[in-house]
mmCIF file of C-alpha atoms and ligand atoms in Angstrom:
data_model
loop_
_atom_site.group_PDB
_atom_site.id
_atom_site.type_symbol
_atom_site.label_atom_id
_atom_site.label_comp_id
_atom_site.label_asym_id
_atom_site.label_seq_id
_atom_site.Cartn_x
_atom_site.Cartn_y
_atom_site.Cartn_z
ATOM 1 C CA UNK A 1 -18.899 -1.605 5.903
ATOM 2 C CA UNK A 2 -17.912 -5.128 5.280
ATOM 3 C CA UNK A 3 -17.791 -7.363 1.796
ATOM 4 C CA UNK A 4 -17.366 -10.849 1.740
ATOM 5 C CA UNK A 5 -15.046 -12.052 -0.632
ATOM 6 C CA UNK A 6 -12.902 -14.894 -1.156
ATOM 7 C CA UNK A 7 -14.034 -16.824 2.160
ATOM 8 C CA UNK A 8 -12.890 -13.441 4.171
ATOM 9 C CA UNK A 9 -14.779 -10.523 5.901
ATOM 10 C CA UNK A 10 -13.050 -7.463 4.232
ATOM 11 C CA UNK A 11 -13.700 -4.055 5.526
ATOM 12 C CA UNK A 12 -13.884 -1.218 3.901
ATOM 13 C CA UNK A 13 -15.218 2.712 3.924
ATOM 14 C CA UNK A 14 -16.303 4.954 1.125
ATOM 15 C CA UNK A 15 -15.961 8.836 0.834
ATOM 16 C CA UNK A 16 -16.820 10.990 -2.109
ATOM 17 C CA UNK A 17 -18.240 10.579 -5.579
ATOM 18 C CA UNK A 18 -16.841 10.590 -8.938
ATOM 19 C CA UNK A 19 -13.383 9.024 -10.053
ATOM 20 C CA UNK A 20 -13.119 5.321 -8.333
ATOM 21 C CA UNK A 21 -9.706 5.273 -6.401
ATOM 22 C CA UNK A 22 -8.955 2.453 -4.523
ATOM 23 C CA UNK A 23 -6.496 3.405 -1.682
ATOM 24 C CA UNK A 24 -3.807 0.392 -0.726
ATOM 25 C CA UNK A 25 -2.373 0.521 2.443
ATOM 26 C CA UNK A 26 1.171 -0.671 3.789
ATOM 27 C CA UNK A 27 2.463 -3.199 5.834
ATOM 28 C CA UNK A 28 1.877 -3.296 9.144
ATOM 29 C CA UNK A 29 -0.577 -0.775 9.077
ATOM 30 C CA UNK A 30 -4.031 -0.420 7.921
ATOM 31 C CA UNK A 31 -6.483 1.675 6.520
ATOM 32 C CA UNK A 32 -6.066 4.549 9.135
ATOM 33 C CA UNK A 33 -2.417 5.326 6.642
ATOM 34 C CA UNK A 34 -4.638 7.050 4.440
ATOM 35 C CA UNK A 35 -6.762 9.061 7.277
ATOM 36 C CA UNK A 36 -5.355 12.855 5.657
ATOM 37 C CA UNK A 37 -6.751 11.545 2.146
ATOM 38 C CA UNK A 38 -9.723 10.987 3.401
ATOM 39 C CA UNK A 39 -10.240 14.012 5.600
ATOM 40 C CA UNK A 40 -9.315 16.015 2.787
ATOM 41 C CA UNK A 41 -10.791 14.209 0.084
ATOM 42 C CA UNK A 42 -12.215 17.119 -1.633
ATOM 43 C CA UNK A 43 -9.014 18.529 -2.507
ATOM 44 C CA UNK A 44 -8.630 14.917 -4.789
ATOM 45 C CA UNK A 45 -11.047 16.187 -7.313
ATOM 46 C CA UNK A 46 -14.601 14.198 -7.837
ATOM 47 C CA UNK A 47 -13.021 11.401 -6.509
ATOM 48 C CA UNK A 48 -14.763 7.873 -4.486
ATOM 49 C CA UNK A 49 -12.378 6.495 -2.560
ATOM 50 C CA UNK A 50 -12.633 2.959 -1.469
ATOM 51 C CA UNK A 51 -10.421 2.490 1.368
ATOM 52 C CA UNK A 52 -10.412 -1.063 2.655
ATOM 53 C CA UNK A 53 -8.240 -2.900 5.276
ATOM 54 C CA UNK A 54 -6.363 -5.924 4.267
ATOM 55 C CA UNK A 55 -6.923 -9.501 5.366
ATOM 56 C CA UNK A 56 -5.060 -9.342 8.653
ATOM 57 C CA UNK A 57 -5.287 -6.288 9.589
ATOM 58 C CA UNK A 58 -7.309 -3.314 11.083
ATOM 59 C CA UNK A 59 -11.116 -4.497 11.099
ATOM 60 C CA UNK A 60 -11.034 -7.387 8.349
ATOM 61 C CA UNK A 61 -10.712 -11.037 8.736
ATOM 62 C CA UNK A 62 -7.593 -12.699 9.945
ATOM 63 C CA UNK A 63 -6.732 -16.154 8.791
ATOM 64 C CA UNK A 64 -3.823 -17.840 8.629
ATOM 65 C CA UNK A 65 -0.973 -16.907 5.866
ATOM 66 C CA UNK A 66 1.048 -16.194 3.886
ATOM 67 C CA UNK A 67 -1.116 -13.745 2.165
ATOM 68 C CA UNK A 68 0.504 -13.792 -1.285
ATOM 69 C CA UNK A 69 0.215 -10.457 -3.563
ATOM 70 C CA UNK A 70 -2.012 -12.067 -5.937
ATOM 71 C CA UNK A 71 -4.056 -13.189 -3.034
ATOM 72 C CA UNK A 72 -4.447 -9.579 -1.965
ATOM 73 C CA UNK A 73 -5.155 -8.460 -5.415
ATOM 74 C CA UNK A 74 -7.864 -10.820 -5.998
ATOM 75 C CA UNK A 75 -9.680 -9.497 -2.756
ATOM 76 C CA UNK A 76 -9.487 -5.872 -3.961
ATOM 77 C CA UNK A 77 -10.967 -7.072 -7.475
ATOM 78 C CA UNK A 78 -13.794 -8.918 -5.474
ATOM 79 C CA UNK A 79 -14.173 -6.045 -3.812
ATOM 80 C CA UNK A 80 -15.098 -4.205 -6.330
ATOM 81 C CA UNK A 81 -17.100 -6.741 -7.988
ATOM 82 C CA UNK A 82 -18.981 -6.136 -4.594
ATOM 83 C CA UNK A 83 -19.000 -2.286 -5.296
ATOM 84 C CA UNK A 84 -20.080 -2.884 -8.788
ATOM 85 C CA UNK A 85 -17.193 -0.956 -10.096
ATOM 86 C CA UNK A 86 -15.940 -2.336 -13.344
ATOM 87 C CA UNK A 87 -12.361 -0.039 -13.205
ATOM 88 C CA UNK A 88 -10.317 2.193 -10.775
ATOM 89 C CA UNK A 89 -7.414 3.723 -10.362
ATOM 90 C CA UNK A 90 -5.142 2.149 -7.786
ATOM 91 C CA UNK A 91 -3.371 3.814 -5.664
ATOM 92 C CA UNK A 92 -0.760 1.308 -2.931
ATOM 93 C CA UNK A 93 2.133 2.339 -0.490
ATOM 94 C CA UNK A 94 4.803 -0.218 -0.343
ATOM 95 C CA UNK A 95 3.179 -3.513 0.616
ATOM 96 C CA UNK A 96 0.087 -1.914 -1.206
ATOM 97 C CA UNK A 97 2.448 -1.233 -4.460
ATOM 98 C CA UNK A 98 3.377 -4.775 -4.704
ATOM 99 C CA UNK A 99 -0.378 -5.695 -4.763
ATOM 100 C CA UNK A 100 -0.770 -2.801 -7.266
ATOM 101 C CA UNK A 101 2.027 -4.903 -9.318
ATOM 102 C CA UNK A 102 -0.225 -8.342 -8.586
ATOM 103 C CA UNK A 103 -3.854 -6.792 -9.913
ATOM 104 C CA UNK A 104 -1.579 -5.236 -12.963
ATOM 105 C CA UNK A 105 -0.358 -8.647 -13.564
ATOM 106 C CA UNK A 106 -4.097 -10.246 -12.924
ATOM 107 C CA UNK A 107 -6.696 -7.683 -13.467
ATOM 108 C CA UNK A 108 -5.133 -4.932 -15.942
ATOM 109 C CA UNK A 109 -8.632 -4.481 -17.973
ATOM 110 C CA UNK A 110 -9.873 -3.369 -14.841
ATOM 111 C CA UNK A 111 -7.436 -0.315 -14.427
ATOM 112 C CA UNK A 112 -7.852 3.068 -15.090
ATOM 113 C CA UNK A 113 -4.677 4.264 -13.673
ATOM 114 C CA UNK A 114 -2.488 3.776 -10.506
ATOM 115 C CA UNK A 115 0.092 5.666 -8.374
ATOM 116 C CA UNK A 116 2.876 3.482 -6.729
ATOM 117 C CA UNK A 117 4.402 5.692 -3.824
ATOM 118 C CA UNK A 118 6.999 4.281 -1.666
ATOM 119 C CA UNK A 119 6.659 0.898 -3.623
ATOM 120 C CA UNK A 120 10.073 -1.204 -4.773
ATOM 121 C CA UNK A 121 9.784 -3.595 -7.982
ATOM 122 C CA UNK A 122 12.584 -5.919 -6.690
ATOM 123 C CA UNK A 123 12.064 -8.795 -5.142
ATOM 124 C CA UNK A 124 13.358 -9.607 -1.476
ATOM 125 C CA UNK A 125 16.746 -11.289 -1.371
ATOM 126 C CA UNK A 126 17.446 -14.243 0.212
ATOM 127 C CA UNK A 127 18.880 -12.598 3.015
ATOM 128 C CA UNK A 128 15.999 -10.551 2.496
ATOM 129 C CA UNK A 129 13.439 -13.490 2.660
ATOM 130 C CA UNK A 130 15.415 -14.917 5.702
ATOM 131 C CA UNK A 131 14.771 -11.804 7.725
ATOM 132 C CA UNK A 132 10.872 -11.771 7.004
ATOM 133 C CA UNK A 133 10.784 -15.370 8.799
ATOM 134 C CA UNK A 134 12.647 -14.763 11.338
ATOM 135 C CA UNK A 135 10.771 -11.795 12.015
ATOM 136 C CA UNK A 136 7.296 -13.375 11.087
ATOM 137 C CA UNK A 137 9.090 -15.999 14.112
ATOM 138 C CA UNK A 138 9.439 -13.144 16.306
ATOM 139 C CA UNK A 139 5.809 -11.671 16.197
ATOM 140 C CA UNK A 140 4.156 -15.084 16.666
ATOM 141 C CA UNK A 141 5.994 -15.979 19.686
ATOM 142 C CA UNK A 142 6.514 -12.178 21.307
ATOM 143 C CA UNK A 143 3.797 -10.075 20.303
ATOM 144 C CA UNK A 144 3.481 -7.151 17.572
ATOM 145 C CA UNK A 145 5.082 -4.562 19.910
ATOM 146 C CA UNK A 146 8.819 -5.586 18.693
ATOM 147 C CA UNK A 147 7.492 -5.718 15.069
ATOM 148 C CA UNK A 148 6.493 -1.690 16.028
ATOM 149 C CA UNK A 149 9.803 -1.069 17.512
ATOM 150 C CA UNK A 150 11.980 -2.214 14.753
ATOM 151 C CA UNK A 151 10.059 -0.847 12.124
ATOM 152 C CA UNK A 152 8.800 2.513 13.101
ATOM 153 C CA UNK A 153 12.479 4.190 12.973
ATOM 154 C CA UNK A 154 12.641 3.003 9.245
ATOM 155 C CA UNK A 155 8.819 4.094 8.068
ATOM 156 C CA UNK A 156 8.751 7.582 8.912
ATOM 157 C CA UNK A 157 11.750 11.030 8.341
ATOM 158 C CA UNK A 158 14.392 10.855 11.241
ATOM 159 C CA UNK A 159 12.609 14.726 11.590
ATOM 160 C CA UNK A 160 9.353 13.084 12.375
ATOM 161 C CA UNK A 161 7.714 14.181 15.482
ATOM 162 C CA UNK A 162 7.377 11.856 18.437
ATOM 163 C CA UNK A 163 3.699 12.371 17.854
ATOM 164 C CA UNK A 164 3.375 11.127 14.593
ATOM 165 C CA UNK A 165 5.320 8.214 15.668
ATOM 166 C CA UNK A 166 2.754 7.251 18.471
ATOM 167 C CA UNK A 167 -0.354 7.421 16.258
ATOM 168 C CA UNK A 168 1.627 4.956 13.418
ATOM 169 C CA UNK A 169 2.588 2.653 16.657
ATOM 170 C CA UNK A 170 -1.270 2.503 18.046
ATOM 171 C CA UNK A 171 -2.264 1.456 14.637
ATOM 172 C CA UNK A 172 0.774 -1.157 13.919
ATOM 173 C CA UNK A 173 -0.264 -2.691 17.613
ATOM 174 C CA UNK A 174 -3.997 -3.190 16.756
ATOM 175 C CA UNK A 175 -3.299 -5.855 14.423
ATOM 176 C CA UNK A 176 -3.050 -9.789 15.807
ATOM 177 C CA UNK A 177 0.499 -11.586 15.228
ATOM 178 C CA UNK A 178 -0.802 -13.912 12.587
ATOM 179 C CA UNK A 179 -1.705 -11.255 10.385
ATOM 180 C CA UNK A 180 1.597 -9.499 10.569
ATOM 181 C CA UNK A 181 3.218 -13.045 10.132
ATOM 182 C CA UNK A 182 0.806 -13.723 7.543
ATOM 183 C CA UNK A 183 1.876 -10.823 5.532
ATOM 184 C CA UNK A 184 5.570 -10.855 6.064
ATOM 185 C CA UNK A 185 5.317 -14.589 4.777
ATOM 186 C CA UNK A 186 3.289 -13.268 1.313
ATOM 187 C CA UNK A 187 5.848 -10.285 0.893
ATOM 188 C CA UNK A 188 8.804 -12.534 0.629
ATOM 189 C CA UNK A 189 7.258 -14.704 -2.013
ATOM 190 C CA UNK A 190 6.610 -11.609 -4.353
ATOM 191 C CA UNK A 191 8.108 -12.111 -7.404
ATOM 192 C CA UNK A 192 10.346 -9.763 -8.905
ATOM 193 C CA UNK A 193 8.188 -6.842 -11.031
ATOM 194 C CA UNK A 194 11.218 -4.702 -12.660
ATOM 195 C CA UNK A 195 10.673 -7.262 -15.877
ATOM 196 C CA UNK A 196 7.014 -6.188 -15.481
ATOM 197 C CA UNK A 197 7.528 -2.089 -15.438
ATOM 198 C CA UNK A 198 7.584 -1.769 -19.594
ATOM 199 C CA UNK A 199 4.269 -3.546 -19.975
ATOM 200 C CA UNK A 200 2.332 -1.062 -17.629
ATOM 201 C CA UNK A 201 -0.136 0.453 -20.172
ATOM 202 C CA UNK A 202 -1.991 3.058 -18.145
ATOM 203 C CA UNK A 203 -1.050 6.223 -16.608
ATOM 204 C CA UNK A 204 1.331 5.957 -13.673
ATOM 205 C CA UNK A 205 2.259 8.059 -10.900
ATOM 206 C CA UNK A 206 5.498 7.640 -8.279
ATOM 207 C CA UNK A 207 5.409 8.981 -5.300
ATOM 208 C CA UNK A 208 8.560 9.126 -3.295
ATOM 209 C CA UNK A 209 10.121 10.111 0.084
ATOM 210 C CA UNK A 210 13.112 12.377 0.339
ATOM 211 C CA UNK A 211 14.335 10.509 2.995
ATOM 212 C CA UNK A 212 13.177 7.052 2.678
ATOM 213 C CA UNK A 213 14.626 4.282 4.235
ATOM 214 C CA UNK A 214 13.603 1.364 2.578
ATOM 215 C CA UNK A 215 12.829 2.508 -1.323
ATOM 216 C CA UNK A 216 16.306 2.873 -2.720
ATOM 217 C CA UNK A 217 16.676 6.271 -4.631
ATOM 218 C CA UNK A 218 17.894 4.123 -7.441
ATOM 219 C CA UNK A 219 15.343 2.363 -7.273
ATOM 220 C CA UNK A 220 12.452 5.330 -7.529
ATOM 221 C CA UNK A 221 14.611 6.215 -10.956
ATOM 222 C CA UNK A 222 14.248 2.279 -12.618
ATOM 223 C CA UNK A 223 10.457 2.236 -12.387
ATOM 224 C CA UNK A 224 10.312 5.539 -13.699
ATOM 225 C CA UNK A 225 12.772 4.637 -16.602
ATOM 226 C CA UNK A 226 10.885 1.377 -16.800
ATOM 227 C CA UNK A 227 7.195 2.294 -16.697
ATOM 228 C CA UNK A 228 6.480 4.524 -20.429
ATOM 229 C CA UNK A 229 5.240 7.738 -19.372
ATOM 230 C CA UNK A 230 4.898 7.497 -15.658
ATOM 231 C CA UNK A 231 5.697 10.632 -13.769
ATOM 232 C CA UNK A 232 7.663 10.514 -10.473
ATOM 233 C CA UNK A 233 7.364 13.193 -7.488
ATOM 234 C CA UNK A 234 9.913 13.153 -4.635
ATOM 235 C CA UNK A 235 8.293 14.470 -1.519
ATOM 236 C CA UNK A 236 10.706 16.064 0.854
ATOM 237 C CA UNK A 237 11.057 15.672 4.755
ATOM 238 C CA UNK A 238 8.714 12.313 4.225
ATOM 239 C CA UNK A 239 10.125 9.232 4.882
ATOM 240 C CA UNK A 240 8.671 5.715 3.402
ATOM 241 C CA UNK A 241 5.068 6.239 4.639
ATOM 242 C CA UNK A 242 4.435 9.815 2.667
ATOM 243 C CA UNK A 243 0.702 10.245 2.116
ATOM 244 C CA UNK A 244 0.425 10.269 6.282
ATOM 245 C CA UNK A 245 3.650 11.771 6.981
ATOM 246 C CA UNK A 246 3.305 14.841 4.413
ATOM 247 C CA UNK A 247 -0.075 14.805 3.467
ATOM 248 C CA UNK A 248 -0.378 17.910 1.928
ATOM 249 C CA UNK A 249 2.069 17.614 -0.536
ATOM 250 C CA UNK A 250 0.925 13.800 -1.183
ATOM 251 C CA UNK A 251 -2.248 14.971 -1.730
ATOM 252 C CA UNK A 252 -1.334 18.155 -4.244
ATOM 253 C CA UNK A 253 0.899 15.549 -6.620
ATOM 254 C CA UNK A 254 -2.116 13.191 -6.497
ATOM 255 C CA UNK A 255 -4.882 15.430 -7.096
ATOM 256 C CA UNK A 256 -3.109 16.698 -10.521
ATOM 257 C CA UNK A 257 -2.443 13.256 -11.257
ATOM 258 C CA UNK A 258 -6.412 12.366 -11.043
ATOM 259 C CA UNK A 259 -7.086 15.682 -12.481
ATOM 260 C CA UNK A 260 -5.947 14.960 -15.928
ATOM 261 C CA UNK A 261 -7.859 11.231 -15.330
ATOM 262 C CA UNK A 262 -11.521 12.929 -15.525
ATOM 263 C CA UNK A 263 -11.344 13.135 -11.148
HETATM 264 C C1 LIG B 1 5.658 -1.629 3.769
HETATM 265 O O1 LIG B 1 5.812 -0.461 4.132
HETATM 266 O O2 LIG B 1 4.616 -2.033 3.238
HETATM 267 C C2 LIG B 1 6.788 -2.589 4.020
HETATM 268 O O3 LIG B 1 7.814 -1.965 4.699
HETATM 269 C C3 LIG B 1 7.282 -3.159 2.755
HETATM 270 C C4 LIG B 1 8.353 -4.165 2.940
HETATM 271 O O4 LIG B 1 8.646 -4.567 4.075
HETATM 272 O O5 LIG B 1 8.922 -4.600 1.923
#
């Protein structure tokens, strides 16, 4: 299905009824991350999952960047608008936590609850920022395929079988380079949400990897200090991409989360 919002095509599927959870996925993937939640949907609760793609990437609209978090966030609350769903809960992996952060910051009437799994409230460094152009450089004049090669050893367990690895690659090399530069350009203009964590009002859920790469384990422990009441679960053998490395286990932590939210 497709919504128009904000001058962009977005696509997007549905599954269930009940509980309105909109799924967020990561950078550079797209909505195929979350393709064990929806399989196994059921075990959620009475839940609907909306699970769109992104601008610039999978099967939605491509234009040029940077896609800014707040930019990202406004498309999921137009999508909903579209869906005629007044609130949700959230639920964003990495990239998709930092929109999570954006639509708290923009939209928090319209939140029922959200879980922030393999998410980081720091900003990027400037070292940090430095890297996303040069790689946002790279993609536009070479291609996605190096993007896939220098990320996939950091997104998923080093235990992580090679087949795992070659379903996350087909889905990193669908996208177009000016998406991918697009959203590495947005990422590093995030602003910093660690000052936002105390204000977070609704029930909160962190999801982490045991051996993730890019979420700090320091970091998993300040947004748990810093958001009141949140919970945090530490999956083990999953890396930074958990809900599609370890879906089970994902899928158990979230279901008793949504449980206790009416799902
Ligand atoms: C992601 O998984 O969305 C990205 O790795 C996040 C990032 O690069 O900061």
């Amino acid at each position: 299905m497709y919504a128009q919002v904000n001058g962009i095509r977005l696509f997007y599927t549905e599954h269930g009824q009940g509980l309105p959870v909109l799924l967020i996925h990561a950078f550079p993937v797209n909505s195929a991350l979350w393709q064990e939640q929806i399989a196994q949907h059921t075990m959620l609760g009475n839940v609907r999952l909306i699970v769109p793609d992104l601008r610039g990437f999978g099967q939605s609209d491509t234009p040029e960047g940077p896609y800014r978090m707040e930019t990202l966030a406004d498309d999921l609350a137009a999508l909903l608008d579209h869906l005629a769903i007044e609130r949700a809960v959230l639920a964003g992996v990495s990239m998709g936590g930092y929109i999570a952060f954006a639509f708290f910051r923009r939209h928090a009437e319209r939140l029922q609850g959200l879980v922030l799994a393999n998410t980081r409230a720091i900003a990027d460094s400037e070292e940090g920022k430095a890297g996303r152009e040069t790689n946002a450089q790279l993609a536009l004049r070479e291609g996605v395929g190096i993007i896939a090669d220098m990320m996939l050893p950091k997104l998923v367990a080093p235990t992580a079988p090679d087949e795992l690895k070659a379903n996350l690659r087909a889905i990193i090399e669908q996208h177009s380079p000016v998406g991918i530069a697009g959203a590495l350009r947005g990422m590093a203009l995030r602003p910093e949400s660690v000052s936002l964590l105390p204000q977070i009002n609704v029930p909160t859920l962190l999801v982490g990897g045991r051996d993730d790469q890019i979420t700090q384990r320091a970091e998993y422990d300040e947004m748990h200090a810093g958001i009141p009441g949140s919970e945090l679960v530490i999956i083990e053998e999953a890396g930074h991409l958990a809900c599609f490395e370890k879906p089970t286990a994902f899928n158990a932590a979230v279901a008793t989360f949504l449980k206790r939210l009416g799902a």
